[in-house]
Structure formats: structure tokens, C-alpha cells
Amino acid sequence: MFNFLNNNILGNYFSTDMAIDLGTANTLIYVHGQGIVLDEPSVVAIREESGANGKKMIQQVGLAAKQMLGRTPGNITAIRPMKDGVIADFTVTEQMLKMFIRKVNPPRLFSANPRIVICVPYGSTQVERRAIREAAYGAGARKVELIEEPMAAALGADLPVESPTGSMVVDIGGGTTEVGVISLGGIVYSNSVRVGGDKFDEAIINYIRRNYGMLIGEPTAEIIKKEIGSAFPGSEVREIEVKGRNLAEGIPRSFTISSNEILEALTEPLNSIVSAVKSALEHTPPELGADIADKGMVMTGGGALLRDIDRLLMEETGLSVIVADDPLTCVVRGAGIALENMDRTIGIFARD
């Protein structure tokens, strides 16, 4: 009976189809007919039982696991199984996906396995794409389609992807920045650099270690980035008090850091993003380039929320830059649009 449901057209009726943005920082799930039903950090807490042959078990996933980062006892490890937009730990990613899917689609009588649309970075390799596909099948998918992040971001930002005009999207996620030029339902040119929100946090940690001799964790760096981080010099200088461990003394201390210092810390990763955008513009065909000059580019992803990053790109390229509505959910909304049209749209899905 269940094989019949999974392999027959009736499966489409009985299954809860979903689109997943399996991000380095957060996993978002869109369910057919319901919208976005899950938005949780891509973090897993693993507990190791004592003894020589102690088994490893998943303690928590998502928000509960993220709250454990940097605070766990010796037998519990909080890890992020995704790195730079691709799978770093296959087994843990599969288990994380399974638990997220079970959370939004509890097992019930007469239910078929879901069809899943899942986002992948444009620059990911065949091996990385196969790993993501197999993780989704391992988590219980009946059918898996991959969609490249620039295409999903453009769909989510409501750009005219099927028209013969050029649209440019810059998606800054946790692990990667995707720059795509889209026309006639396909990606004309895309560039993926492994720089994103994680690299911003890393740059802040390194700057504070180098200039203050203090050690802070990733959650603190993320708070600094959100509170006073900016990508362009502003007239107002903001400050924040931070607590960390003094490396020389080995004891906790507090200190104050300003927005100008954070701007200096973020210079290198921001330059990488600007270079990726300029490279995409250089490789864009002239006719599409003229369209982009008229309409400008659209920014999506969590990195688009960094203060004045749109202004930085505007100054560097001379083009208008628009931040999409609710940039954090743009990619999963676009994957949701692809899911709703799964039986009609073939060309927008990626091949392994």
C-alpha cells in the first residue's frame, strides 16, 4: 500500500511536499500549501556515552543545539555539519534533516514520502551535489530536485526570470556569496565565492584577538556584527561592550569596541564580495549588462542585512542596489515557488 502511494500519482496527493534551504547557518523549510514552517540554526548537539565503545547520539538539533555552542560539557559536542554551503559531515547532516522533516511532517497513516526541492550553491561540485541529494533521500524523500541558489533567490525576490531581460541577484548566505545573472529562465553567468556571514564572524574574532589580545566565541562575534557591524563608513560611530577571555592573563575581561573598528575588520571579506560582483558584471553579455544598468541588482540572504552593504556595492559599481523584502527567507521562498510548479517547470532545476 505504501509503495503504491510512494510510486503512484496518488503520492502527490498524500505527501507533504517541501522545499528546503539547507544553509550553513540556518535551515528553512517551506511546505506546499502552508508556506515557511521551520527556520532553525543548522546546528547539532551530539552526546557521546562514556566507555571505550561509547555510542554517539544526537541530543538536540536547531535552536536548542545552537544555545549549547561553546557551553557544552566534555561528553556533548555542538557542531555545524554544513560548511561553505555544502555538507561537511554527511551522517550528521542526514540525521539533522530527518529530525527537521519529522518536526514539520510527523509520520501518520496513509502518508507518502515527500517530494523535496533543495537548494545548492552554484559553485558546488558533482560530489557535493550528490551528497546533498543522498542526504535528502536518506531523510525519507520520495523524489529530490536540486535548485541553484541564484535561481531560487531570483524567484524569491520576484524577479522576471523567464523574460528575455537580464536580472542580477547577489545572495550573501552564511557560507557562500552567490552572484547570478539570469535571463530566459536560466543562469547566464554565476560566480560563487566561499565568503559569507561566517567569514564576517571569523574576521571579527581574529581582529579582536590581534588588536585586543582577547578571545571571543562565534555567538559573541555574531552579536557584534548585528549590533554595530557596517560595510561603509557612516557619520555615526556606535560602540558595544564585549566580554571575552584575556589571552595574556587567562581570565575574563570586558572591553569596548567601535563600529569603525568592525568596519576595518570586515574589509577583507567585503572586498571578496565586491570582486565577485565586478567579475560577474565583466562576464555579462553587453545586452544583459544594459538591462542590469537600467534595473540595478537585488541583494538577498542574511548578509544583505549588514548595515550599508548595499551602499558599498552602489559606490563600487555605480549601479543601483535594492535589498529584497525579507532577504533571509528569499531563497527558500524561491525554492517554494519552484516546488509549487514542479510538474511544469523543468529547466530551472540543477543537474548533478
mmCIF file of C-alpha atoms in Angstrom:
data_model
loop_
_atom_site.group_PDB
_atom_site.id
_atom_site.type_symbol
_atom_site.label_atom_id
_atom_site.label_comp_id
_atom_site.label_asym_id
_atom_site.label_seq_id
_atom_site.Cartn_x
_atom_site.Cartn_y
_atom_site.Cartn_z
ATOM 1 C CA MET A 1 0.000 0.000 0.000
ATOM 2 C CA PHE A 2 2.756 2.450 0.982
ATOM 3 C CA ASN A 3 4.856 1.551 -2.075
ATOM 4 C CA PHE A 4 1.769 2.256 -4.166
ATOM 5 C CA LEU A 5 1.443 5.675 -2.509
ATOM 6 C CA ASN A 6 5.122 6.475 -2.995
ATOM 7 C CA ASN A 7 5.303 5.431 -6.640
ATOM 8 C CA ASN A 8 1.896 6.496 -7.913
ATOM 9 C CA ILE A 9 0.384 9.856 -8.806
ATOM 10 C CA LEU A 10 -1.717 9.477 -5.624
ATOM 11 C CA GLY A 11 1.549 10.011 -3.726
ATOM 12 C CA ASN A 12 1.444 13.663 -4.799
ATOM 13 C CA TYR A 13 -1.914 13.998 -3.035
ATOM 14 C CA PHE A 14 -0.995 12.194 0.185
ATOM 15 C CA SER A 15 2.538 13.582 0.628
ATOM 16 C CA THR A 16 3.631 16.839 2.269
ATOM 17 C CA ASP A 17 5.974 18.185 -0.416
ATOM 18 C CA MET A 18 8.585 20.631 0.821
ATOM 19 C CA ALA A 19 11.367 22.992 -0.275
ATOM 20 C CA ILE A 20 14.479 23.178 1.892
ATOM 21 C CA ASP A 21 17.150 25.862 2.092
ATOM 22 C CA LEU A 22 19.877 23.766 3.739
ATOM 23 C CA GLY A 23 22.135 26.649 4.700
ATOM 24 C CA THR A 24 25.447 26.836 6.517
ATOM 25 C CA ALA A 25 23.906 28.978 9.280
ATOM 26 C CA ASN A 26 20.167 28.210 9.124
ATOM 27 C CA THR A 27 17.845 25.587 7.654
ATOM 28 C CA LEU A 28 14.476 26.816 6.399
ATOM 29 C CA ILE A 29 11.630 24.575 5.252
ATOM 30 C CA TYR A 30 8.698 25.602 3.040
ATOM 31 C CA VAL A 31 5.747 23.192 2.915
ATOM 32 C CA HIS A 32 3.389 23.024 -0.055
ATOM 33 C CA GLY A 33 0.225 24.991 0.737
ATOM 34 C CA GLN A 34 1.472 26.186 4.157
ATOM 35 C CA GLY A 35 4.457 28.475 3.469
ATOM 36 C CA ILE A 36 7.589 28.630 5.664
ATOM 37 C CA VAL A 37 7.056 26.326 8.649
ATOM 38 C CA LEU A 38 10.595 25.978 10.038
ATOM 39 C CA ASP A 39 13.539 28.356 10.444
ATOM 40 C CA GLU A 40 16.217 26.944 12.757
ATOM 41 C CA PRO A 41 20.026 27.078 13.011
ATOM 42 C CA SER A 42 21.920 24.267 11.212
ATOM 43 C CA VAL A 43 23.471 23.061 14.466
ATOM 44 C CA VAL A 44 23.501 19.571 16.013
ATOM 45 C CA ALA A 45 24.443 18.659 19.600
ATOM 46 C CA ILE A 46 25.940 15.146 19.858
ATOM 47 C CA ARG A 47 26.257 13.253 23.142
ATOM 48 C CA GLU A 48 28.932 10.579 23.472
ATOM 49 C CA GLU A 49 28.324 7.839 26.017
ATOM 50 C CA SER A 50 31.160 7.021 28.385
ATOM 51 C CA GLY A 51 33.329 3.948 27.893
ATOM 52 C CA ALA A 52 35.707 2.680 25.226
ATOM 53 C CA ASN A 53 32.900 1.795 22.789
ATOM 54 C CA GLY A 54 30.586 4.643 23.760
ATOM 55 C CA LYS A 55 27.937 5.339 21.125
ATOM 56 C CA LYS A 56 27.293 8.807 19.742
ATOM 57 C CA MET A 57 23.701 10.024 19.929
ATOM 58 C CA ILE A 58 22.040 13.217 18.754
ATOM 59 C CA GLN A 59 20.951 15.230 21.801
ATOM 60 C CA GLN A 60 19.384 18.297 20.144
ATOM 61 C CA VAL A 61 19.091 19.970 16.747
ATOM 62 C CA GLY A 62 18.356 23.544 15.692
ATOM 63 C CA LEU A 63 17.852 26.380 18.159
ATOM 64 C CA ALA A 64 18.264 24.219 21.275
ATOM 65 C CA ALA A 65 21.608 22.938 19.912
ATOM 66 C CA LYS A 66 22.809 26.440 18.942
ATOM 67 C CA GLN A 67 22.314 27.631 22.520
ATOM 68 C CA MET A 68 24.833 24.943 23.527
ATOM 69 C CA LEU A 69 27.616 26.230 21.204
ATOM 70 C CA GLY A 70 30.713 26.951 23.293
ATOM 71 C CA ARG A 71 28.915 25.924 26.510
ATOM 72 C CA THR A 72 28.889 22.100 26.399
ATOM 73 C CA PRO A 73 30.374 19.645 28.916
ATOM 74 C CA GLY A 74 33.022 17.156 27.763
ATOM 75 C CA ASN A 75 30.613 14.440 26.601
ATOM 76 C CA ILE A 76 28.464 16.759 24.431
ATOM 77 C CA THR A 77 29.700 18.420 21.230
ATOM 78 C CA ALA A 78 27.718 21.089 19.367
ATOM 79 C CA ILE A 79 28.699 21.100 15.688
ATOM 80 C CA ARG A 80 27.589 22.669 12.416
ATOM 81 C CA PRO A 81 27.506 19.844 9.825
ATOM 82 C CA MET A 82 27.325 22.296 6.877
ATOM 83 C CA LYS A 83 30.391 24.285 5.827
ATOM 84 C CA ASP A 84 30.588 26.798 2.960
ATOM 85 C CA GLY A 85 27.094 25.796 1.813
ATOM 86 C CA VAL A 86 27.945 22.100 1.385
ATOM 87 C CA ILE A 87 27.943 19.020 3.603
ATOM 88 C CA ALA A 88 30.968 18.673 5.886
ATOM 89 C CA ASP A 89 29.602 15.737 7.933
ATOM 90 C CA PHE A 90 27.305 13.515 5.844
ATOM 91 C CA THR A 91 25.887 11.278 8.631
ATOM 92 C CA VAL A 92 25.070 14.171 10.974
ATOM 93 C CA THR A 93 23.513 16.240 8.140
ATOM 94 C CA GLU A 94 21.257 13.322 7.193
ATOM 95 C CA GLN A 95 20.114 12.893 10.820
ATOM 96 C CA MET A 96 19.567 16.665 11.188
ATOM 97 C CA LEU A 97 17.457 16.735 8.004
ATOM 98 C CA LYS A 98 15.475 13.713 9.175
ATOM 99 C CA MET A 99 14.654 15.399 12.508
ATOM 100 C CA PHE A 100 13.690 18.707 10.862
ATOM 101 C CA ILE A 101 11.452 16.885 8.337
ATOM 102 C CA ARG A 102 9.846 14.858 11.136
ATOM 103 C CA LYS A 103 9.205 18.096 13.047
ATOM 104 C CA VAL A 104 7.211 19.641 10.161
ATOM 105 C CA ASN A 105 5.783 16.350 8.802
ATOM 106 C CA PRO A 106 5.122 13.870 11.643
ATOM 107 C CA PRO A 107 4.644 10.241 10.460
ATOM 108 C CA ARG A 108 0.953 9.421 10.010
ATOM 109 C CA LEU A 109 -1.256 6.749 8.460
ATOM 110 C CA PHE A 110 -1.712 6.973 4.687
ATOM 111 C CA SER A 111 1.140 9.421 4.172
ATOM 112 C CA ALA A 112 3.619 9.136 1.323
ATOM 113 C CA ASN A 113 7.247 10.198 1.491
ATOM 114 C CA PRO A 114 7.573 13.869 0.445
ATOM 115 C CA ARG A 115 8.985 15.266 -2.773
ATOM 116 C CA ILE A 116 11.744 17.724 -1.848
ATOM 117 C CA VAL A 117 13.302 20.695 -3.657
ATOM 118 C CA ILE A 118 16.638 21.544 -2.037
ATOM 119 C CA CYS A 119 18.980 24.493 -2.690
ATOM 120 C CA VAL A 120 22.655 24.068 -3.627
ATOM 121 C CA PRO A 121 25.418 26.660 -4.183
ATOM 122 C CA TYR A 122 26.121 27.324 -7.877
ATOM 123 C CA GLY A 123 29.810 26.504 -7.410
ATOM 124 C CA SER A 124 29.240 23.146 -5.666
ATOM 125 C CA THR A 125 30.826 20.080 -7.280
ATOM 126 C CA GLN A 126 29.051 16.957 -8.579
ATOM 127 C CA VAL A 127 30.226 15.060 -5.494
ATOM 128 C CA GLU A 128 28.841 17.758 -3.153
ATOM 129 C CA ARG A 129 25.503 17.797 -5.016
ATOM 130 C CA ARG A 130 25.250 14.020 -4.897
ATOM 131 C CA ALA A 131 25.907 14.128 -1.136
ATOM 132 C CA ILE A 132 23.053 16.637 -0.622
ATOM 133 C CA ARG A 133 20.718 14.547 -2.821
ATOM 134 C CA GLU A 134 21.594 11.322 -0.963
ATOM 135 C CA ALA A 135 21.152 13.017 2.438
ATOM 136 C CA ALA A 136 17.625 14.067 1.391
ATOM 137 C CA TYR A 137 16.805 10.530 0.185
ATOM 138 C CA GLY A 138 18.260 9.147 3.436
ATOM 139 C CA ALA A 139 15.991 11.541 5.367
ATOM 140 C CA GLY A 140 12.938 9.997 3.661
ATOM 141 C CA ALA A 141 12.394 11.891 0.385
ATOM 142 C CA ARG A 142 10.476 10.178 -2.445
ATOM 143 C CA LYS A 143 11.894 12.444 -5.140
ATOM 144 C CA VAL A 144 14.632 15.108 -4.889
ATOM 145 C CA GLU A 145 15.218 18.065 -7.196
ATOM 146 C CA LEU A 146 18.106 20.498 -6.743
ATOM 147 C CA ILE A 147 17.839 24.219 -7.493
ATOM 148 C CA GLU A 148 20.844 26.532 -7.623
ATOM 149 C CA GLU A 149 20.757 29.334 -5.051
ATOM 150 C CA PRO A 150 20.981 32.298 -7.503
ATOM 151 C CA MET A 151 17.887 30.980 -9.341
ATOM 152 C CA ALA A 152 15.992 30.349 -6.069
ATOM 153 C CA ALA A 153 16.966 33.816 -4.765
ATOM 154 C CA ALA A 154 15.786 35.472 -8.001
ATOM 155 C CA LEU A 155 12.445 33.623 -7.853
ATOM 156 C CA GLY A 156 12.021 34.571 -4.175
ATOM 157 C CA ALA A 157 12.824 38.228 -4.920
ATOM 158 C CA ASP A 158 10.096 38.187 -7.616
ATOM 159 C CA LEU A 159 12.483 38.969 -10.476
ATOM 160 C CA PRO A 160 11.261 38.312 -14.049
ATOM 161 C CA VAL A 161 13.452 35.216 -14.523
ATOM 162 C CA GLU A 162 11.594 33.909 -17.595
ATOM 163 C CA SER A 163 11.627 37.180 -19.542
ATOM 164 C CA PRO A 164 14.379 37.942 -22.128
ATOM 165 C CA THR A 165 15.725 40.788 -19.952
ATOM 166 C CA GLY A 166 18.714 40.388 -17.627
ATOM 167 C CA SER A 167 18.281 40.247 -13.840
ATOM 168 C CA MET A 168 21.167 40.242 -11.363
ATOM 169 C CA VAL A 169 20.973 38.819 -7.863
ATOM 170 C CA VAL A 170 23.598 38.844 -5.065
ATOM 171 C CA ASP A 171 22.817 36.263 -2.363
ATOM 172 C CA ILE A 172 25.060 36.531 0.730
ATOM 173 C CA GLY A 173 24.496 33.483 2.924
ATOM 174 C CA GLY A 174 26.304 32.073 5.933
ATOM 175 C CA GLY A 175 28.929 30.155 3.963
ATOM 176 C CA THR A 176 28.841 31.434 0.378
ATOM 177 C CA THR A 177 28.038 34.507 -1.689
ATOM 178 C CA GLU A 178 26.266 33.703 -4.955
ATOM 179 C CA VAL A 179 26.201 36.280 -7.749
ATOM 180 C CA GLY A 180 23.949 35.359 -10.662
ATOM 181 C CA VAL A 181 22.792 36.916 -13.925
ATOM 182 C CA ILE A 182 19.510 35.348 -15.066
ATOM 183 C CA SER A 183 17.567 35.570 -18.326
ATOM 184 C CA LEU A 184 15.011 33.374 -20.157
ATOM 185 C CA GLY A 185 14.598 31.005 -17.212
ATOM 186 C CA GLY A 186 18.295 30.119 -16.931
ATOM 187 C CA ILE A 187 21.530 31.291 -15.313
ATOM 188 C CA VAL A 188 23.589 33.113 -17.951
ATOM 189 C CA TYR A 189 26.560 33.634 -15.631
ATOM 190 C CA SER A 190 27.133 32.919 -11.959
ATOM 191 C CA ASN A 191 30.024 33.239 -9.582
ATOM 192 C CA SER A 192 30.165 31.586 -6.157
ATOM 193 C CA VAL A 193 32.729 32.617 -3.551
ATOM 194 C CA ARG A 194 33.051 30.902 -0.182
ATOM 195 C CA VAL A 195 32.655 34.132 1.766
ATOM 196 C CA GLY A 196 29.594 34.940 3.851
ATOM 197 C CA GLY A 197 28.341 35.613 7.351
ATOM 198 C CA ASP A 198 30.702 33.002 8.860
ATOM 199 C CA LYS A 199 33.729 34.753 7.353
ATOM 200 C CA PHE A 200 32.469 38.062 8.786
ATOM 201 C CA ASP A 201 32.332 36.472 12.267
ATOM 202 C CA GLU A 202 35.770 34.905 11.786
ATOM 203 C CA ALA A 203 37.239 38.268 10.718
ATOM 204 C CA ILE A 204 35.823 39.951 13.868
ATOM 205 C CA ILE A 205 37.246 37.191 16.134
ATOM 206 C CA ASN A 206 40.696 37.492 14.508
ATOM 207 C CA TYR A 207 40.684 41.312 14.681
ATOM 208 C CA ILE A 208 39.842 41.307 18.414
ATOM 209 C CA ARG A 209 42.454 38.623 19.142
ATOM 210 C CA ARG A 210 45.114 40.585 17.201
ATOM 211 C CA ASN A 211 44.337 44.089 18.466
ATOM 212 C CA TYR A 212 42.959 43.486 21.956
ATOM 213 C CA GLY A 213 44.592 40.187 22.939
ATOM 214 C CA MET A 214 41.090 38.909 23.771
ATOM 215 C CA LEU A 215 39.383 35.685 22.733
ATOM 216 C CA ILE A 216 35.648 35.728 21.949
ATOM 217 C CA GLY A 217 33.368 32.985 20.632
ATOM 218 C CA GLU A 218 31.271 32.838 17.443
ATOM 219 C CA PRO A 219 27.981 33.796 19.187
ATOM 220 C CA THR A 220 29.611 36.974 20.587
ATOM 221 C CA ALA A 221 31.105 37.848 17.173
ATOM 222 C CA GLU A 222 27.644 37.440 15.625
ATOM 223 C CA ILE A 223 26.122 39.808 18.211
ATOM 224 C CA ILE A 224 28.844 42.416 17.475
ATOM 225 C CA LYS A 225 28.217 42.066 13.710
ATOM 226 C CA LYS A 226 24.456 42.549 14.105
ATOM 227 C CA GLU A 227 24.673 45.392 16.632
ATOM 228 C CA ILE A 228 27.433 47.646 15.257
ATOM 229 C CA GLY A 229 28.720 45.972 12.050
ATOM 230 C CA SER A 230 28.688 48.037 8.853
ATOM 231 C CA ALA A 231 30.157 47.842 5.358
ATOM 232 C CA PHE A 232 30.569 51.572 4.714
ATOM 233 C CA PRO A 233 31.870 54.466 6.858
ATOM 234 C CA GLY A 234 28.971 56.317 8.479
ATOM 235 C CA SER A 235 28.681 59.642 10.273
ATOM 236 C CA GLU A 236 27.558 57.941 13.488
ATOM 237 C CA VAL A 237 30.086 55.847 15.430
ATOM 238 C CA ARG A 238 28.429 53.121 17.520
ATOM 239 C CA GLU A 239 30.039 51.206 20.380
ATOM 240 C CA ILE A 240 29.372 47.953 22.194
ATOM 241 C CA GLU A 241 30.758 46.467 25.402
ATOM 242 C CA VAL A 242 32.092 42.952 24.875
ATOM 243 C CA LYS A 243 33.193 40.258 27.320
ATOM 244 C CA GLY A 244 35.912 37.759 26.454
ATOM 245 C CA ARG A 245 38.967 35.975 27.792
ATOM 246 C CA ASN A 246 42.211 37.893 28.067
ATOM 247 C CA LEU A 247 44.846 35.706 26.407
ATOM 248 C CA ALA A 248 47.758 37.043 28.467
ATOM 249 C CA GLU A 249 46.059 36.800 31.869
ATOM 250 C CA GLY A 250 43.740 33.875 31.075
ATOM 251 C CA ILE A 251 40.801 35.489 32.890
ATOM 252 C CA PRO A 252 37.534 37.064 31.631
ATOM 253 C CA ARG A 253 37.596 40.801 30.906
ATOM 254 C CA SER A 254 35.261 43.319 29.283
ATOM 255 C CA PHE A 255 36.210 45.943 26.720
ATOM 256 C CA THR A 256 34.514 48.389 24.336
ATOM 257 C CA ILE A 257 34.787 48.222 20.551
ATOM 258 C CA SER A 258 33.517 50.705 17.937
ATOM 259 C CA SER A 259 31.770 50.333 14.575
ATOM 260 C CA ASN A 260 34.801 51.840 12.780
ATOM 261 C CA GLU A 261 36.990 49.013 14.099
ATOM 262 C CA ILE A 262 34.474 46.395 12.943
ATOM 263 C CA LEU A 263 34.416 48.059 9.507
ATOM 264 C CA GLU A 264 38.212 47.663 9.401
ATOM 265 C CA ALA A 265 37.901 44.014 10.498
ATOM 266 C CA LEU A 266 35.382 43.248 7.714
ATOM 267 C CA THR A 267 37.406 44.865 4.919
ATOM 268 C CA GLU A 268 38.889 41.633 3.537
ATOM 269 C CA PRO A 269 35.666 39.537 3.245
ATOM 270 C CA LEU A 270 33.774 42.568 1.895
ATOM 271 C CA ASN A 271 36.444 43.082 -0.796
ATOM 272 C CA SER A 272 35.977 39.436 -1.864
ATOM 273 C CA ILE A 273 32.235 40.031 -2.332
ATOM 274 C CA VAL A 274 32.835 43.253 -4.296
ATOM 275 C CA SER A 275 35.342 41.400 -6.536
ATOM 276 C CA ALA A 276 32.790 38.628 -7.199
ATOM 277 C CA VAL A 277 30.140 41.205 -8.205
ATOM 278 C CA LYS A 278 32.582 43.040 -10.502
ATOM 279 C CA SER A 279 33.683 39.750 -12.075
ATOM 280 C CA ALA A 280 30.035 38.864 -12.808
ATOM 281 C CA LEU A 281 29.487 42.265 -14.445
ATOM 282 C CA GLU A 282 32.632 41.804 -16.579
ATOM 283 C CA HIS A 283 31.393 38.416 -17.848
ATOM 284 C CA THR A 284 27.805 39.514 -18.532
ATOM 285 C CA PRO A 285 26.854 39.816 -22.239
ATOM 286 C CA PRO A 286 26.510 43.505 -23.262
ATOM 287 C CA GLU A 287 22.734 43.393 -23.906
ATOM 288 C CA LEU A 288 22.027 41.911 -20.486
ATOM 289 C CA GLY A 289 24.546 44.331 -18.950
ATOM 290 C CA ALA A 290 22.468 47.206 -20.330
ATOM 291 C CA ASP A 291 19.355 45.744 -18.634
ATOM 292 C CA ILE A 292 21.204 45.482 -15.314
ATOM 293 C CA ALA A 293 22.448 49.085 -15.691
ATOM 294 C CA ASP A 294 18.774 50.145 -16.016
ATOM 295 C CA LYS A 295 17.307 47.980 -13.242
ATOM 296 C CA GLY A 296 20.278 47.521 -10.896
ATOM 297 C CA MET A 297 20.913 44.430 -8.769
ATOM 298 C CA VAL A 298 18.937 42.797 -5.958
ATOM 299 C CA MET A 299 20.521 41.606 -2.708
ATOM 300 C CA THR A 300 19.222 38.622 -0.742
ATOM 301 C CA GLY A 301 20.421 36.413 2.136
ATOM 302 C CA GLY A 302 21.305 37.235 5.734
ATOM 303 C CA GLY A 303 24.431 39.149 4.664
ATOM 304 C CA ALA A 304 22.198 41.729 2.952
ATOM 305 C CA LEU A 305 21.150 42.839 6.456
ATOM 306 C CA LEU A 306 24.680 44.085 7.243
ATOM 307 C CA ARG A 307 24.355 47.850 7.590
ATOM 308 C CA ASP A 308 25.212 49.842 4.405
ATOM 309 C CA ILE A 309 26.374 46.829 2.359
ATOM 310 C CA ASP A 310 24.029 47.997 -0.418
ATOM 311 C CA ARG A 311 25.709 51.400 -0.319
ATOM 312 C CA LEU A 312 29.161 49.788 -0.601
ATOM 313 C CA LEU A 313 28.144 47.901 -3.772
ATOM 314 C CA MET A 314 26.488 51.037 -5.136
ATOM 315 C CA GLU A 315 29.696 53.047 -4.656
ATOM 316 C CA GLU A 316 31.920 50.305 -6.113
ATOM 317 C CA THR A 317 29.810 49.510 -9.216
ATOM 318 C CA GLY A 318 27.865 52.718 -9.894
ATOM 319 C CA LEU A 319 24.641 50.673 -10.183
ATOM 320 C CA SER A 320 21.507 50.927 -8.096
ATOM 321 C CA VAL A 321 21.235 48.219 -5.417
ATOM 322 C CA ILE A 322 17.964 47.043 -3.878
ATOM 323 C CA VAL A 323 17.707 44.833 -0.773
ATOM 324 C CA ALA A 324 14.873 42.323 -1.283
ATOM 325 C CA ASP A 325 11.927 42.164 1.106
ATOM 326 C CA ASP A 326 12.732 39.741 3.950
ATOM 327 C CA PRO A 327 16.128 38.753 2.451
ATOM 328 C CA LEU A 328 16.647 35.903 4.969
ATOM 329 C CA THR A 329 13.766 33.861 3.513
ATOM 330 C CA CYS A 330 14.212 34.810 -0.161
ATOM 331 C CA VAL A 331 15.976 31.584 -1.203
ATOM 332 C CA VAL A 332 13.505 29.218 0.478
ATOM 333 C CA ARG A 333 10.541 31.208 -0.903
ATOM 334 C CA GLY A 334 12.042 30.871 -4.378
ATOM 335 C CA ALA A 335 12.543 27.124 -3.868
ATOM 336 C CA GLY A 336 8.894 27.029 -2.724
ATOM 337 C CA ILE A 337 7.773 28.674 -5.988
ATOM 338 C CA ALA A 338 9.776 26.032 -7.897
ATOM 339 C CA LEU A 339 8.121 23.314 -5.763
ATOM 340 C CA GLU A 340 4.608 24.622 -6.486
ATOM 341 C CA ASN A 341 5.434 24.447 -10.231
ATOM 342 C CA MET A 342 7.459 21.232 -10.028
ATOM 343 C CA ASP A 343 5.366 19.383 -12.638
ATOM 344 C CA ARG A 344 5.502 22.271 -15.121
ATOM 345 C CA THR A 345 8.976 23.806 -14.830
ATOM 346 C CA ILE A 346 11.895 21.609 -15.824
ATOM 347 C CA GLY A 347 14.685 23.979 -16.917
ATOM 348 C CA ILE A 348 15.174 25.788 -13.591
ATOM 349 C CA PHE A 349 16.312 22.673 -11.700
ATOM 350 C CA ALA A 350 20.007 21.867 -11.470
ATOM 351 C CA ARG A 351 21.697 18.741 -12.772
ATOM 352 C CA ASP A 352 24.254 16.783 -10.749
#
